[in-house]
Structure formats: C-alpha cells, structure tokens
Coordinates of C-alpha atoms in Angstrom, one line a residue:
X23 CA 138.2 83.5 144.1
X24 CA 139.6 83.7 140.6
X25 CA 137.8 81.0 139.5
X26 CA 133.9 82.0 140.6
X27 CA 134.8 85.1 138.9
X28 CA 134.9 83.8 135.4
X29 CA 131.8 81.8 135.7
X30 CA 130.2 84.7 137.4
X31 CA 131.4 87.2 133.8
X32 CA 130.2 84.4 131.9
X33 CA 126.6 84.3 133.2
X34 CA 126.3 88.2 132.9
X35 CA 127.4 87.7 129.3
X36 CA 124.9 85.5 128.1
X37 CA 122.1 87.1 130.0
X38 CA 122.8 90.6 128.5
X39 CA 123.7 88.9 125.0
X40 CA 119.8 87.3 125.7
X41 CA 118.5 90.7 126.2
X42 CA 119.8 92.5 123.5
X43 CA 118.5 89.5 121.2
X44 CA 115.0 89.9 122.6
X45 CA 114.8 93.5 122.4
X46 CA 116.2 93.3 118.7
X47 CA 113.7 91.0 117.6
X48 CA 111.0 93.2 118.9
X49 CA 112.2 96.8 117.9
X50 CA 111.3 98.6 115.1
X51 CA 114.2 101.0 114.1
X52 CA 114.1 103.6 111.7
X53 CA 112.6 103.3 107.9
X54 CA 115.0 101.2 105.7
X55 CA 115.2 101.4 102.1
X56 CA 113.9 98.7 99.5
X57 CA 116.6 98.7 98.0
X58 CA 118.5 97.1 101.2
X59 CA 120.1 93.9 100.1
X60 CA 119.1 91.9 103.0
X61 CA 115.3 93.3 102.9
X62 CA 112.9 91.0 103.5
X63 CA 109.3 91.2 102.9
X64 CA 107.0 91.4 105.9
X65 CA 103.3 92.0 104.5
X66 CA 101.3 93.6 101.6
X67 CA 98.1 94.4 102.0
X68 CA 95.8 95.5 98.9
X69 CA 92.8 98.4 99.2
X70 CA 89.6 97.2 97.5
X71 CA 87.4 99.9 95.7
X72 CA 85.0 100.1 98.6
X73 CA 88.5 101.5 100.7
X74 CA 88.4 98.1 103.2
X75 CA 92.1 96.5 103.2
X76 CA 92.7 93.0 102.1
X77 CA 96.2 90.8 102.6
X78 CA 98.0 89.7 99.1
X79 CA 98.4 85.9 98.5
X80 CA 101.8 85.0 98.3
X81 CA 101.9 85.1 94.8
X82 CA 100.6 88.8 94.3
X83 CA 103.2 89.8 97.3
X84 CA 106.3 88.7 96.4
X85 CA 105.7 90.1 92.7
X86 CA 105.1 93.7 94.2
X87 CA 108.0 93.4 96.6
X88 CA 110.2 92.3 93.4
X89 CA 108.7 95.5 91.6
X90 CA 109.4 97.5 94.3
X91 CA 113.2 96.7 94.7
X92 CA 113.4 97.0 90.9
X93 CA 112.4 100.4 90.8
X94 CA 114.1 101.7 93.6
X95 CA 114.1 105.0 95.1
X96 CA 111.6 107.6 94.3
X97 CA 112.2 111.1 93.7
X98 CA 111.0 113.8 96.0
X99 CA 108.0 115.9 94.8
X100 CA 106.3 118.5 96.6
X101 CA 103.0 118.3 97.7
X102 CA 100.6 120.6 96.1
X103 CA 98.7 122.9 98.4
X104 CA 95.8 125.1 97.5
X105 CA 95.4 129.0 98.3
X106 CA 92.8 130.5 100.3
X107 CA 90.5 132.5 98.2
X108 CA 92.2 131.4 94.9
X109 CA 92.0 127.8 94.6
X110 CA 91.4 124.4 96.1
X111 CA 93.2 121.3 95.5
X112 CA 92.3 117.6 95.9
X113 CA 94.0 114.8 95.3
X114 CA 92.4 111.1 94.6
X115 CA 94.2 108.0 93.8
X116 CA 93.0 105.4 91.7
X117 CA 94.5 102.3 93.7
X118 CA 96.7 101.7 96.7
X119 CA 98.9 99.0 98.5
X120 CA 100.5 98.7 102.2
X121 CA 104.1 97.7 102.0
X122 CA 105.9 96.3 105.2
X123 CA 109.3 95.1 105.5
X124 CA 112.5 94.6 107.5
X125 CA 116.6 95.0 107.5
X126 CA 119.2 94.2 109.4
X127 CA 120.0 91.2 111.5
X128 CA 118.6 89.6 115.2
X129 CA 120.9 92.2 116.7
X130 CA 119.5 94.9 115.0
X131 CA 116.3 95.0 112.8
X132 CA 114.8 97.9 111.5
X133 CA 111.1 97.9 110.1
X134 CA 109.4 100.0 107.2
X135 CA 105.6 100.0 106.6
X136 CA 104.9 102.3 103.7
X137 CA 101.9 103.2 101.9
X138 CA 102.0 103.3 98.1
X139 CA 99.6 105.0 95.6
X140 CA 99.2 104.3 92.0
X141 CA 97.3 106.3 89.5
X142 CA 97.0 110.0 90.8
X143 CA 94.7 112.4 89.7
X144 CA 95.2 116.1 90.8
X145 CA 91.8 118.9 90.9
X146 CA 92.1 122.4 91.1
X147 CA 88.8 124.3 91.8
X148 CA 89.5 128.2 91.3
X149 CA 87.4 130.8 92.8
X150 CA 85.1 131.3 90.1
X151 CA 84.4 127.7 90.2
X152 CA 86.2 126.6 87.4
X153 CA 88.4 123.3 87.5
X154 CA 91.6 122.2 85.8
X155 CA 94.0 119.4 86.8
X156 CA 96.0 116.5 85.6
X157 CA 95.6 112.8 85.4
X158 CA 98.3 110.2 85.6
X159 CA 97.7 106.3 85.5
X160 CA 101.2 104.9 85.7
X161 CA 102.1 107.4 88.5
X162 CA 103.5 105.8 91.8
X163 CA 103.3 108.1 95.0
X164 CA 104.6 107.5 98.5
X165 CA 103.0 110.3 100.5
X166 CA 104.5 111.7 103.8
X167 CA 103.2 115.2 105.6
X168 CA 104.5 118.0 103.6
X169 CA 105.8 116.1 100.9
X170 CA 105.7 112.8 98.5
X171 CA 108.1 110.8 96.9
X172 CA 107.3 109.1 93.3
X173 CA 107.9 107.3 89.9
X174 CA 106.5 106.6 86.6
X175 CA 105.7 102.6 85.9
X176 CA 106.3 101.2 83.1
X177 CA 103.7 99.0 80.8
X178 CA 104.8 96.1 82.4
X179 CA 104.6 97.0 85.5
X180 CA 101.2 98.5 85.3
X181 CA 99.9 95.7 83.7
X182 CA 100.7 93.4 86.8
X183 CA 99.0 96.1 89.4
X184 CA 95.9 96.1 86.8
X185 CA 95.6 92.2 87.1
X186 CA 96.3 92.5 90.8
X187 CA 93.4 94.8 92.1
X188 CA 91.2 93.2 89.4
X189 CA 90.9 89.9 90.6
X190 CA 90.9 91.7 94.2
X191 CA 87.8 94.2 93.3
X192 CA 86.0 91.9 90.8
X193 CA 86.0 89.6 93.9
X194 CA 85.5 91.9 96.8
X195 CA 82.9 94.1 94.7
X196 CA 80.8 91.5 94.2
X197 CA 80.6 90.3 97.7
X198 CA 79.5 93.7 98.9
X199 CA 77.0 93.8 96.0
X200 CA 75.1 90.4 97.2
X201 CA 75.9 91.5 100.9
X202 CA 73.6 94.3 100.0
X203 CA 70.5 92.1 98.9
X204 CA 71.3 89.6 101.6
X205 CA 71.1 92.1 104.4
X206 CA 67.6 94.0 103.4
X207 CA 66.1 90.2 103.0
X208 CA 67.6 89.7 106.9
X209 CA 65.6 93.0 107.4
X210 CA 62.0 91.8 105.9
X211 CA 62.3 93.6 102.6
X212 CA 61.5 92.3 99.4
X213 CA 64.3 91.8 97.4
X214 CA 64.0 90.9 93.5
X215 CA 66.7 89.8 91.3
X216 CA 66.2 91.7 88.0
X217 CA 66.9 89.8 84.4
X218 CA 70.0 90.4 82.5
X219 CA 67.6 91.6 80.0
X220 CA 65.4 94.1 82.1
X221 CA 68.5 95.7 83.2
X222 CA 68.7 98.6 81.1
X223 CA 65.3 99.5 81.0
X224 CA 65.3 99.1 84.6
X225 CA 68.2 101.1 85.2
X226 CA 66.2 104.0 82.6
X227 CA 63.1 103.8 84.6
X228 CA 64.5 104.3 87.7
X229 CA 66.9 107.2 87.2
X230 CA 66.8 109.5 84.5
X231 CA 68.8 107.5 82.1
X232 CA 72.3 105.5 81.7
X233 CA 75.5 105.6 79.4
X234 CA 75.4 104.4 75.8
X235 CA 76.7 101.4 76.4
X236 CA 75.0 100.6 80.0
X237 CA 73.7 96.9 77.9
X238 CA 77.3 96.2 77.9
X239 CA 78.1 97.0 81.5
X240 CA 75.2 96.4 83.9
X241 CA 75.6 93.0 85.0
X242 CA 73.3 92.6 87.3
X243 CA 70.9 93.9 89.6
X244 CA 68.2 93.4 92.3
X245 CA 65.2 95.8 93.2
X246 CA 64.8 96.5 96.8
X247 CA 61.3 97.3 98.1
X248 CA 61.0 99.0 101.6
X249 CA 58.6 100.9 103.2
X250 CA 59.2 104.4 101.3
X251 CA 59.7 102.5 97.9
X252 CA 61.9 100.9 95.1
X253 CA 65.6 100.9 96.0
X254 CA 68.3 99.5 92.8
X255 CA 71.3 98.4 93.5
X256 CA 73.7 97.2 89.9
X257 CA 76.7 95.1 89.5
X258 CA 78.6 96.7 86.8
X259 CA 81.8 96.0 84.4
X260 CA 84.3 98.6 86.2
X261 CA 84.7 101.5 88.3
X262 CA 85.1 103.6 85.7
X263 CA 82.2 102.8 84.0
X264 CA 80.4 102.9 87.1
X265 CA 81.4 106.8 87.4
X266 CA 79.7 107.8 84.3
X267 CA 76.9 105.9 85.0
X268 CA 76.7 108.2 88.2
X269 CA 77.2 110.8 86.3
X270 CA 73.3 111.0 86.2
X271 CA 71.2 112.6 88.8
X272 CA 70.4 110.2 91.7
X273 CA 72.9 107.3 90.7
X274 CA 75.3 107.2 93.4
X275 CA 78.6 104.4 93.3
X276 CA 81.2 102.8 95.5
X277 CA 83.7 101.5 93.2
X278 CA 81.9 99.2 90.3
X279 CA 78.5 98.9 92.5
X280 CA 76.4 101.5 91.7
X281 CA 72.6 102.4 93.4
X282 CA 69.7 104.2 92.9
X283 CA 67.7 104.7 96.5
X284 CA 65.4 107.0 98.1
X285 CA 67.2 109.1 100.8
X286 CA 66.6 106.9 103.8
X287 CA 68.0 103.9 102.6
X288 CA 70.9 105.2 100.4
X289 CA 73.3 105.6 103.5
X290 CA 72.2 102.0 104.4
X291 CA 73.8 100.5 101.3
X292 CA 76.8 102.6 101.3
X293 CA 77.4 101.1 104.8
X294 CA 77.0 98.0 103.8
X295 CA 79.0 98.1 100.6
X296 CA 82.0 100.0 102.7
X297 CA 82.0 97.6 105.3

C-alpha cells in the first residue's frame, strides 16, 4: 500500500506544479514598475499624426524601453478639471507611445501596458471666451482616471522621440496623402498632380491665402475634380506648419496633410487620411 502511495503524491504533484505553470504564463497580474530589474519588454506601439497605431522596429523599441527604465518613476500630478460656468479645459498631446511589459518569473508574471504622452499642451476657455494655457514639449504624461503621473525629458531624450515619430509620420503621412488621390481615381474622379512650382499659387487660388513661407513647405499636391468641383489635397513639411496653414478659412489638416474641399467631399478625405 505504502508504495502506490508515493507514486500516487508524485503524480498529483506534477499535475498541480503543470497547472500552476500554465495559469502563470497566461495571467496578467497587477501593474509592475519599469524600474523592475527583471522587466522585460513586451511591445511598443507608436501613434502616427492621423491617430492610427503602428508597432516600433526593434530598434526604435528597445531604445524607448532603455529611456523608460532610465527615467524611472514619475511623479503624481493632478489632473486639471474645468468649472461649470467659469472655464473649460482641454488637453492635447503632441505625440504618444503604447508601452507593454512583464515581471516576475513562469510561476508568477505580472503584465503592464501603459500609455505614454509626450508634449502636453493645456487650454483654458473662460466664460467670456477668452483663452490662456501652457505649452510643454519635453513633458512626459502617463494619464490614469482622476489623475497623471509625469516627467520633464531631457535634450537627449527628446531628440530620440523627435527622430522616432519622424520617420514614423513622414512615412505614414505620406501614404495617406497618395491613399487619398488613389481612392477618388478608384471612384472615377479626375485626379491631377500639381507642379512643385504651381503649388503656391494653387494653394492661393483655392483658399484665401497661405503662410509666408508656404514655397518652402508645400511639397506636393493633386487637384481633385468631382461632381460639385475642385477638391486640393497638400503634402506639407510638418504638422506644425500644416496648423498655420489651416489657420486660413476653409484649409482643414490631419497632421502634415492638409485639404481644401467643398463640403461633401471634405469628410471623404478625412476618412481616408484617418484610416
């Protein structure tokens, strides 16, 4: 008898020591810190100026994780909240990264999937319509429901993110941009590329003007012809030259793409550029 016991233990053993194994390595536990010695980097996925997501290469991952562990924990902040009848609040980011993660060992592994912002500007709009605010570049935000948790990056640092989402937008921007002409010539319309040189003037014509410097930073464009009229979409130098350029009555922008349609098909592009 004694000895069909201790197989017997031995086989209940190994079949709950095979359970807890399988339910470890499936298990998200909890939301470990960075900073975790034995942390070790799961995913990073990047958001493009036209808000789709996009995964890191391996390169551009492990240098955010590095930067990450290297700067630690952030400190809490609260989250500012507007007051009814006084003044609203918004609050925009200019870039921002997924972060995911895991501690621990095949017994017990927890998981952490963070958002990061970088870049945070804050608007208050006062009763009387007025607006103040503040602008950070190099600020780094972790937001969570009544509260957010940040840090100020360095030069360095900043410079890596810059180079980062560069190569991401100047890539993904440009895609949507053609994706644009491509899909209204799938749809019958006539589609005209417009010469470096004609870009300006076209840009003038169309709208009621452009930046200063528009010669510098319209790339490129095409003309769009459907059946209410003339549709322009441009290719510009940044996003943030792209906001002033929308500064101007009718020119409307997603990121470094900006357009100037009639009503009717200005929600087509933005779909197409967003998608």
């Amino acid at each position: 008898m004694k000895n069909k016991t201790i197989p017997f233990i031995a086989i209940i053993t190994l079949i709950v020591v095979m359970c807890l194994c399988l339910t470890a390595c499936t298990t998200s536990i909890g939301n470990p810190s960075v900073t975790d010695k034995d942390a070790k980097l799961e995913s990073v996925q990047l958001q493009a100026e036209n808000k789709t997501w996009h995964t890191a290469t391996d390169v551009q991952a492990e240098k955010i994780f590095s930067m990450m562990k290297s700067i630690g924990e952030l400190s809490f902040e609260a989250i500012e909240i507007g007051i009814s009848g006084s003044f609203t609040v918004e609050t925009e980011y200019d870039h921002a990264f997924k972060l995911g993660y895991t501690t621990g060992n095949f017994l017990w592994k927890k998981k952490s999937d963070y958002t990061y912002y970088i870049g945070e500007r804050i608007t208050y709009t006062h009763s009387d319509g007025k607006t103040t605010g503040s602008y950070k570049d190099d600020k780094l935000v972790v937001r969570k429901s009544l509260s957010k948790y940040a840090a100020t990056l360095t030069e360095s640092q900043m410079s890596v993110f810059e180079e980062i989402f560069e190569t991401l937008n100047a890539s993904v921007m440009d895609e949507a941009f053609e994706n644009v002409a491509l899909q209204a010539r799938e749809s019958g319309y006539v589609v005209e590329s417009i010469a470096k040189e004609e870009l300006v003037k076209t840009a003038v014509e169309a709208g009621p003007g452009a930046p200063f410097d528009a010669e510098d930073n319209l790339l490129k464009g095409y003309r769009i012809t459907d059946s209410a009229g003339d549709n322009y979409i441009f290719f510009t130098a940044s996003a943030e030259w792209a906001k002033e350029f929308a500064e101007w009555e009718s020119v409307g922008c997603i990121g470094r793409v900006c357009y100037i349609a009639n009503s009717g098909y200005a929600g087509t592009i933005k779909n197409i550029i967003m998608s």
